[in-house]
Amino acid sequence: MSRLCEPYGGRGNEAGFTLVEMIVALALFSMVAVLLFNNVKFGVLAWRSGSARADELQRSVVTQELLRHLLGNAYPMTSAENALQPRVDFEGTKEAVEFLSDAPGVSGGAGRFRFKLFVDHARERTDLVMVATPELASAQDVSATRTLLVSDIDHADLAYFGAAAPGASGQWNDSWLKQSDIPGLVRLRVAFRANDPRTWPELLVSLRVRVDVSCVYDPITMRCRGR
């Protein structure tokens, strides 16, 4: 068989590659290149997936820390419909909770804000949303800020631990309305759809401030004096 690298009519002892050898070498090189490309592609996809999951986990941690701070510092300011029935300024249902708390330091705000954490079913999907308004804002004030905490969830529910009635023992309740004190614990569960890889560990927050120690109740205004 003739050598490709051998000149016409050349010498039989000159080294070279046959056509078959070159075809086999090119086929092997193509196979190796395909394997290497697939491995690199798999590595890139795995890195992207791992990075995305790490970002989602970090976002969940930051969100939970924010809620832990706000709920943990909920301020139990008292008000009343009449002088004999003082009520704490804390209203909670299975899908929403509204309370007063200090503004986070990272927000640059000062003083207390009214926060509303709720499950929003608008726009044909379900989101976990929080709205913050300065405590002394008027009804016409437009300074409220809306924050999307967790987007596109399956459902979320809140629960409140404490004695919901005088003389009752502490238990988990689906609502906390018109109570004389804030609950001892607040629990938030968030569930995602079956094909959603995100996770949300159950959030359990202990509310630290039990009474409004600085409140001097005014039976005429039915609020603390000077507020």
C-alpha positions as YAML, in Angstrom:
chain: A
units: angstrom
residues:
- id: 1
  name: MET
  ca: [0.00, 0.00, 0.00]
- id: 2
  name: SER
  ca: [1.31, 3.42, -0.89]
- id: 3
  name: ARG
  ca: [2.32, 5.96, 1.77]
- id: 4
  name: LEU
  ca: [0.65, 9.38, 1.75]
- id: 5
  name: CYS
  ca: [3.83, 11.14, 2.80]
- id: 6
  name: GLU
  ca: [5.96, 9.19, 0.29]
- id: 7
  name: PRO
  ca: [6.84, 10.94, -2.97]
- id: 8
  name: TYR
  ca: [5.71, 9.42, -6.23]
- id: 9
  name: GLY
  ca: [7.83, 6.41, -7.01]
- id: 10
  name: GLY
  ca: [9.62, 7.04, -3.74]
- id: 11
  name: ARG
  ca: [11.45, 4.98, -1.24]
- id: 12
  name: GLY
  ca: [9.84, 2.13, 0.68]
- id: 13
  name: ASN
  ca: [11.83, 2.79, 3.88]
- id: 14
  name: GLU
  ca: [10.46, 6.36, 4.42]
- id: 15
  name: ALA
  ca: [8.09, 6.71, 7.43]
- id: 16
  name: GLY
  ca: [4.52, 7.95, 6.95]
- id: 17
  name: PHE
  ca: [0.78, 7.36, 7.63]
- id: 18
  name: THR
  ca: [-1.61, 5.44, 5.51]
- id: 19
  name: LEU
  ca: [-5.04, 6.80, 4.60]
- id: 20
  name: VAL
  ca: [-6.72, 4.23, 6.85]
- id: 21
  name: GLU
  ca: [-4.53, 5.25, 9.79]
- id: 22
  name: MET
  ca: [-5.42, 8.90, 9.33]
- id: 23
  name: ILE
  ca: [-9.15, 8.13, 9.11]
- id: 24
  name: VAL
  ca: [-8.99, 6.05, 12.29]
- id: 25
  name: ALA
  ca: [-7.03, 8.79, 14.08]
- id: 26
  name: LEU
  ca: [-9.53, 11.46, 13.04]
- id: 27
  name: ALA
  ca: [-12.44, 9.27, 14.19]
- id: 28
  name: LEU
  ca: [-10.80, 8.72, 17.58]
- id: 29
  name: PHE
  ca: [-10.04, 12.42, 17.91]
- id: 30
  name: SER
  ca: [-13.67, 13.26, 17.12]
- id: 31
  name: MET
  ca: [-14.90, 10.82, 19.77]
- id: 32
  name: VAL
  ca: [-12.53, 12.28, 22.37]
- id: 33
  name: ALA
  ca: [-13.60, 15.82, 21.46]
- id: 34
  name: VAL
  ca: [-17.28, 14.90, 21.79]
- id: 35
  name: LEU
  ca: [-16.68, 13.28, 25.19]
- id: 36
  name: LEU
  ca: [-14.70, 16.27, 26.41]
- id: 37
  name: PHE
  ca: [-17.36, 18.72, 25.17]
- id: 38
  name: ASN
  ca: [-20.14, 16.76, 26.88]
- id: 39
  name: ASN
  ca: [-18.18, 16.66, 30.14]
- id: 40
  name: VAL
  ca: [-17.53, 20.40, 29.97]
- id: 41
  name: LYS
  ca: [-21.17, 21.09, 29.15]
- id: 42
  name: PHE
  ca: [-22.31, 18.90, 32.06]
- id: 43
  name: GLY
  ca: [-19.88, 20.70, 34.37]
- id: 44
  name: VAL
  ca: [-21.15, 24.12, 33.29]
- id: 45
  name: LEU
  ca: [-24.78, 23.09, 33.76]
- id: 46
  name: ALA
  ca: [-24.01, 21.59, 37.17]
- id: 47
  name: TRP
  ca: [-22.18, 24.75, 38.19]
- id: 48
  name: ARG
  ca: [-25.07, 26.95, 37.05]
- id: 49
  name: SER
  ca: [-27.59, 24.77, 38.86]
- id: 50
  name: GLY
  ca: [-25.53, 24.74, 42.05]
- id: 51
  name: SER
  ca: [-25.01, 28.49, 41.86]
- id: 52
  name: ALA
  ca: [-28.72, 29.11, 41.35]
- id: 53
  name: ARG
  ca: [-29.61, 26.91, 44.32]
- id: 54
  name: ALA
  ca: [-27.01, 28.65, 46.47]
- id: 55
  name: ASP
  ca: [-28.49, 32.02, 45.51]
- id: 56
  name: GLU
  ca: [-32.01, 30.85, 46.35]
- id: 57
  name: LEU
  ca: [-30.84, 29.47, 49.70]
- id: 58
  name: GLN
  ca: [-29.06, 32.72, 50.51]
- id: 59
  name: ARG
  ca: [-32.19, 34.68, 49.58]
- id: 60
  name: SER
  ca: [-34.30, 32.49, 51.88]
- id: 61
  name: VAL
  ca: [-31.83, 32.97, 54.75]
- id: 62
  name: VAL
  ca: [-31.82, 36.76, 54.33]
- id: 63
  name: THR
  ca: [-35.63, 36.88, 54.13]
- id: 64
  name: GLN
  ca: [-36.05, 34.75, 57.23]
- id: 65
  name: GLU
  ca: [-33.56, 36.84, 59.19]
- id: 66
  name: LEU
  ca: [-35.47, 39.99, 58.24]
- id: 67
  name: LEU
  ca: [-38.79, 38.51, 59.36]
- id: 68
  name: ARG
  ca: [-37.21, 37.15, 62.53]
- id: 69
  name: HIS
  ca: [-35.99, 40.65, 63.39]
- id: 70
  name: LEU
  ca: [-39.27, 42.42, 62.60]
- id: 71
  name: LEU
  ca: [-41.59, 39.93, 64.29]
- id: 72
  name: GLY
  ca: [-39.25, 39.41, 67.23]
- id: 73
  name: ASN
  ca: [-39.30, 43.16, 67.92]
- id: 74
  name: ALA
  ca: [-43.05, 43.58, 67.42]
- id: 75
  name: TYR
  ca: [-44.20, 46.42, 69.66]
- id: 76
  name: PRO
  ca: [-47.43, 45.70, 71.60]
- id: 77
  name: MET
  ca: [-48.97, 49.15, 71.67]
- id: 78
  name: THR
  ca: [-52.40, 49.07, 73.27]
- id: 79
  name: SER
  ca: [-55.57, 50.67, 72.03]
- id: 80
  name: ALA
  ca: [-59.24, 50.02, 72.79]
- id: 81
  name: GLU
  ca: [-62.75, 50.29, 71.48]
- id: 82
  name: ASN
  ca: [-63.78, 51.26, 75.01]
- id: 83
  name: ALA
  ca: [-62.00, 51.87, 78.30]
- id: 84
  name: LEU
  ca: [-62.74, 48.41, 79.65]
- id: 85
  name: GLN
  ca: [-61.42, 46.42, 76.69]
- id: 86
  name: PRO
  ca: [-57.82, 47.34, 75.83]
- id: 87
  name: ARG
  ca: [-56.53, 45.69, 72.67]
- id: 88
  name: VAL
  ca: [-53.01, 45.18, 71.46]
- id: 89
  name: ASP
  ca: [-52.09, 46.59, 68.05]
- id: 90
  name: PHE
  ca: [-51.41, 43.18, 66.49]
- id: 91
  name: GLU
  ca: [-53.76, 41.46, 64.05]
- id: 92
  name: GLY
  ca: [-53.05, 38.08, 62.56]
- id: 93
  name: THR
  ca: [-54.90, 35.62, 60.33]
- id: 94
  name: LYS
  ca: [-53.84, 32.50, 58.48]
- id: 95
  name: GLU
  ca: [-52.58, 34.45, 55.47]
- id: 96
  name: ALA
  ca: [-51.74, 37.90, 56.88]
- id: 97
  name: VAL
  ca: [-50.31, 39.58, 59.95]
- id: 98
  name: GLU
  ca: [-50.10, 43.30, 60.73]
- id: 99
  name: PHE
  ca: [-47.95, 44.72, 63.53]
- id: 100
  name: LEU
  ca: [-45.70, 47.58, 64.68]
- id: 101
  name: SER
  ca: [-41.94, 47.11, 64.77]
- id: 102
  name: ASP
  ca: [-38.66, 48.98, 64.51]
- id: 103
  name: ALA
  ca: [-37.33, 49.68, 61.04]
- id: 104
  name: PRO
  ca: [-34.31, 47.55, 60.07]
- id: 105
  name: GLY
  ca: [-31.00, 49.40, 60.29]
- id: 106
  name: VAL
  ca: [-30.15, 48.61, 56.66]
- id: 107
  name: SER
  ca: [-33.21, 50.51, 55.48]
- id: 108
  name: GLY
  ca: [-31.87, 53.80, 56.80]
- id: 109
  name: GLY
  ca: [-35.21, 54.49, 58.47]
- id: 110
  name: ALA
  ca: [-35.83, 55.51, 62.05]
- id: 111
  name: GLY
  ca: [-38.68, 54.96, 64.46]
- id: 112
  name: ARG
  ca: [-41.45, 52.39, 64.19]
- id: 113
  name: PHE
  ca: [-43.21, 51.20, 61.07]
- id: 114
  name: ARG
  ca: [-46.45, 49.36, 60.53]
- id: 115
  name: PHE
  ca: [-45.70, 46.14, 58.71]
- id: 116
  name: LYS
  ca: [-48.15, 43.93, 56.90]
- id: 117
  name: LEU
  ca: [-46.96, 40.49, 55.85]
- id: 118
  name: PHE
  ca: [-49.47, 38.70, 53.64]
- id: 119
  name: VAL
  ca: [-50.04, 36.13, 50.93]
- id: 120
  name: ASP
  ca: [-50.85, 37.92, 47.68]
- id: 121
  name: HIS
  ca: [-52.97, 35.99, 45.16]
- id: 122
  name: ALA
  ca: [-52.92, 38.70, 42.48]
- id: 123
  name: ARG
  ca: [-51.56, 38.46, 38.93]
- id: 124
  name: GLU
  ca: [-52.60, 34.80, 38.56]
- id: 125
  name: ARG
  ca: [-49.93, 33.59, 40.97]
- id: 126
  name: THR
  ca: [-49.23, 33.50, 44.70]
- id: 127
  name: ASP
  ca: [-46.49, 35.60, 46.34]
- id: 128
  name: LEU
  ca: [-45.37, 36.36, 49.88]
- id: 129
  name: VAL
  ca: [-45.32, 40.15, 50.20]
- id: 130
  name: MET
  ca: [-44.57, 42.71, 52.89]
- id: 131
  name: VAL
  ca: [-45.72, 46.35, 53.02]
- id: 132
  name: ALA
  ca: [-44.13, 48.87, 55.40]
- id: 133
  name: THR
  ca: [-45.64, 52.25, 56.35]
- id: 134
  name: PRO
  ca: [-44.36, 54.80, 58.90]
- id: 135
  name: GLU
  ca: [-46.33, 54.52, 62.14]
- id: 136
  name: LEU
  ca: [-47.49, 58.14, 62.09]
- id: 137
  name: ALA
  ca: [-48.26, 58.26, 58.38]
- id: 138
  name: SER
  ca: [-51.61, 59.73, 57.44]
- id: 139
  name: ALA
  ca: [-54.19, 57.98, 55.33]
- id: 140
  name: GLN
  ca: [-53.05, 60.03, 52.31]
- id: 141
  name: ASP
  ca: [-49.37, 59.19, 52.82]
- id: 142
  name: VAL
  ca: [-47.85, 57.40, 49.81]
- id: 143
  name: SER
  ca: [-44.54, 56.52, 51.47]
- id: 144
  name: ALA
  ca: [-45.45, 52.85, 51.93]
- id: 145
  name: THR
  ca: [-42.93, 50.43, 50.49]
- id: 146
  name: ARG
  ca: [-43.89, 47.06, 49.03]
- id: 147
  name: THR
  ca: [-41.34, 44.22, 49.09]
- id: 148
  name: LEU
  ca: [-41.67, 40.90, 47.31]
- id: 149
  name: LEU
  ca: [-40.23, 38.36, 49.75]
- id: 150
  name: VAL
  ca: [-40.90, 35.02, 48.02]
- id: 151
  name: SER
  ca: [-42.36, 34.83, 44.52]
- id: 152
  name: ASP
  ca: [-44.52, 32.21, 42.83]
- id: 153
  name: ILE
  ca: [-45.24, 29.89, 45.76]
- id: 154
  name: ASP
  ca: [-47.90, 27.22, 46.13]
- id: 155
  name: HIS
  ca: [-49.21, 28.47, 49.47]
- id: 156
  name: ALA
  ca: [-48.17, 29.91, 52.85]
- id: 157
  name: ASP
  ca: [-49.79, 29.94, 56.25]
- id: 158
  name: LEU
  ca: [-49.26, 31.70, 59.57]
- id: 159
  name: ALA
  ca: [-50.04, 30.45, 63.08]
- id: 160
  name: TYR
  ca: [-49.88, 32.04, 66.53]
- id: 161
  name: PHE
  ca: [-49.09, 30.36, 69.84]
- id: 162
  name: GLY
  ca: [-50.69, 31.62, 73.03]
- id: 163
  name: ALA
  ca: [-53.87, 31.68, 75.09]
- id: 164
  name: ALA
  ca: [-56.47, 33.14, 72.76]
- id: 165
  name: ALA
  ca: [-59.06, 33.38, 75.54]
- id: 166
  name: PRO
  ca: [-58.83, 34.27, 79.26]
- id: 167
  name: GLY
  ca: [-58.03, 31.18, 81.33]
- id: 168
  name: ALA
  ca: [-57.23, 29.06, 78.27]
- id: 169
  name: SER
  ca: [-53.98, 27.16, 77.90]
- id: 170
  name: GLY
  ca: [-51.44, 28.06, 75.25]
- id: 171
  name: GLN
  ca: [-51.99, 26.46, 71.86]
- id: 172
  name: TRP
  ca: [-51.50, 27.14, 68.15]
- id: 173
  name: ASN
  ca: [-54.21, 29.35, 66.64]
- id: 174
  name: ASP
  ca: [-54.99, 30.20, 63.00]
- id: 175
  name: SER
  ca: [-55.81, 33.79, 63.95]
- id: 176
  name: TRP
  ca: [-54.93, 36.36, 66.60]
- id: 177
  name: LEU
  ca: [-57.55, 39.12, 66.62]
- id: 178
  name: LYS
  ca: [-58.64, 41.64, 69.27]
- id: 179
  name: GLN
  ca: [-56.34, 40.23, 71.94]
- id: 180
  name: SER
  ca: [-54.97, 42.04, 74.98]
- id: 181
  name: ASP
  ca: [-51.40, 40.85, 74.33]
- id: 182
  name: ILE
  ca: [-49.30, 39.65, 71.44]
- id: 183
  name: PRO
  ca: [-48.76, 35.90, 70.91]
- id: 184
  name: GLY
  ca: [-45.73, 34.18, 72.36]
- id: 185
  name: LEU
  ca: [-44.69, 32.62, 69.03]
- id: 186
  name: VAL
  ca: [-45.43, 33.18, 65.36]
- id: 187
  name: ARG
  ca: [-44.93, 30.40, 62.82]
- id: 188
  name: LEU
  ca: [-44.64, 30.85, 59.06]
- id: 189
  name: ARG
  ca: [-44.70, 27.94, 56.62]
- id: 190
  name: VAL
  ca: [-44.11, 28.38, 52.89]
- id: 191
  name: ALA
  ca: [-44.69, 25.56, 50.40]
- id: 192
  name: PHE
  ca: [-43.58, 25.42, 46.77]
- id: 193
  name: ARG
  ca: [-44.95, 23.45, 43.86]
- id: 194
  name: ALA
  ca: [-43.88, 19.85, 43.34]
- id: 195
  name: ASN
  ca: [-41.38, 20.65, 40.55]
- id: 196
  name: ASP
  ca: [-39.88, 23.69, 42.32]
- id: 197
  name: PRO
  ca: [-36.41, 22.95, 43.81]
- id: 198
  name: ARG
  ca: [-36.56, 25.85, 46.30]
- id: 199
  name: THR
  ca: [-36.81, 25.15, 50.02]
- id: 200
  name: TRP
  ca: [-38.12, 27.17, 52.97]
- id: 201
  name: PRO
  ca: [-37.36, 25.87, 56.47]
- id: 202
  name: GLU
  ca: [-40.24, 26.43, 58.88]
- id: 203
  name: LEU
  ca: [-39.81, 29.87, 60.46]
- id: 204
  name: LEU
  ca: [-40.56, 30.07, 64.18]
- id: 205
  name: VAL
  ca: [-40.18, 33.48, 65.87]
- id: 206
  name: SER
  ca: [-40.40, 34.28, 69.57]
- id: 207
  name: LEU
  ca: [-41.90, 37.75, 70.23]
- id: 208
  name: ARG
  ca: [-39.75, 39.31, 72.92]
- id: 209
  name: VAL
  ca: [-41.70, 42.40, 74.08]
- id: 210
  name: ARG
  ca: [-44.70, 41.33, 76.13]
- id: 211
  name: VAL
  ca: [-46.29, 44.59, 77.37]
- id: 212
  name: ASP
  ca: [-46.32, 48.27, 76.43]
- id: 213
  name: VAL
  ca: [-44.40, 49.44, 79.51]
- id: 214
  name: SER
  ca: [-44.32, 53.09, 78.42]
- id: 215
  name: CYS
  ca: [-48.04, 53.35, 77.72]
- id: 216
  name: VAL
  ca: [-50.18, 55.62, 79.89]
- id: 217
  name: TYR
  ca: [-53.68, 54.76, 78.74]
- id: 218
  name: ASP
  ca: [-56.06, 57.62, 78.00]
- id: 219
  name: PRO
  ca: [-59.73, 56.51, 78.22]
- id: 220
  name: ILE
  ca: [-60.85, 59.55, 76.19]
- id: 221
  name: THR
  ca: [-58.69, 58.92, 73.11]
- id: 222
  name: MET
  ca: [-58.58, 55.16, 73.84]
- id: 223
  name: ARG
  ca: [-54.86, 55.17, 73.08]
- id: 224
  name: CYS
  ca: [-51.59, 55.80, 74.92]
- id: 225
  name: ARG
  ca: [-51.20, 59.44, 75.90]
- id: 226
  name: GLY
  ca: [-49.15, 61.51, 73.50]
- id: 227
  name: ARG
  ca: [-49.53, 59.10, 70.59]
...
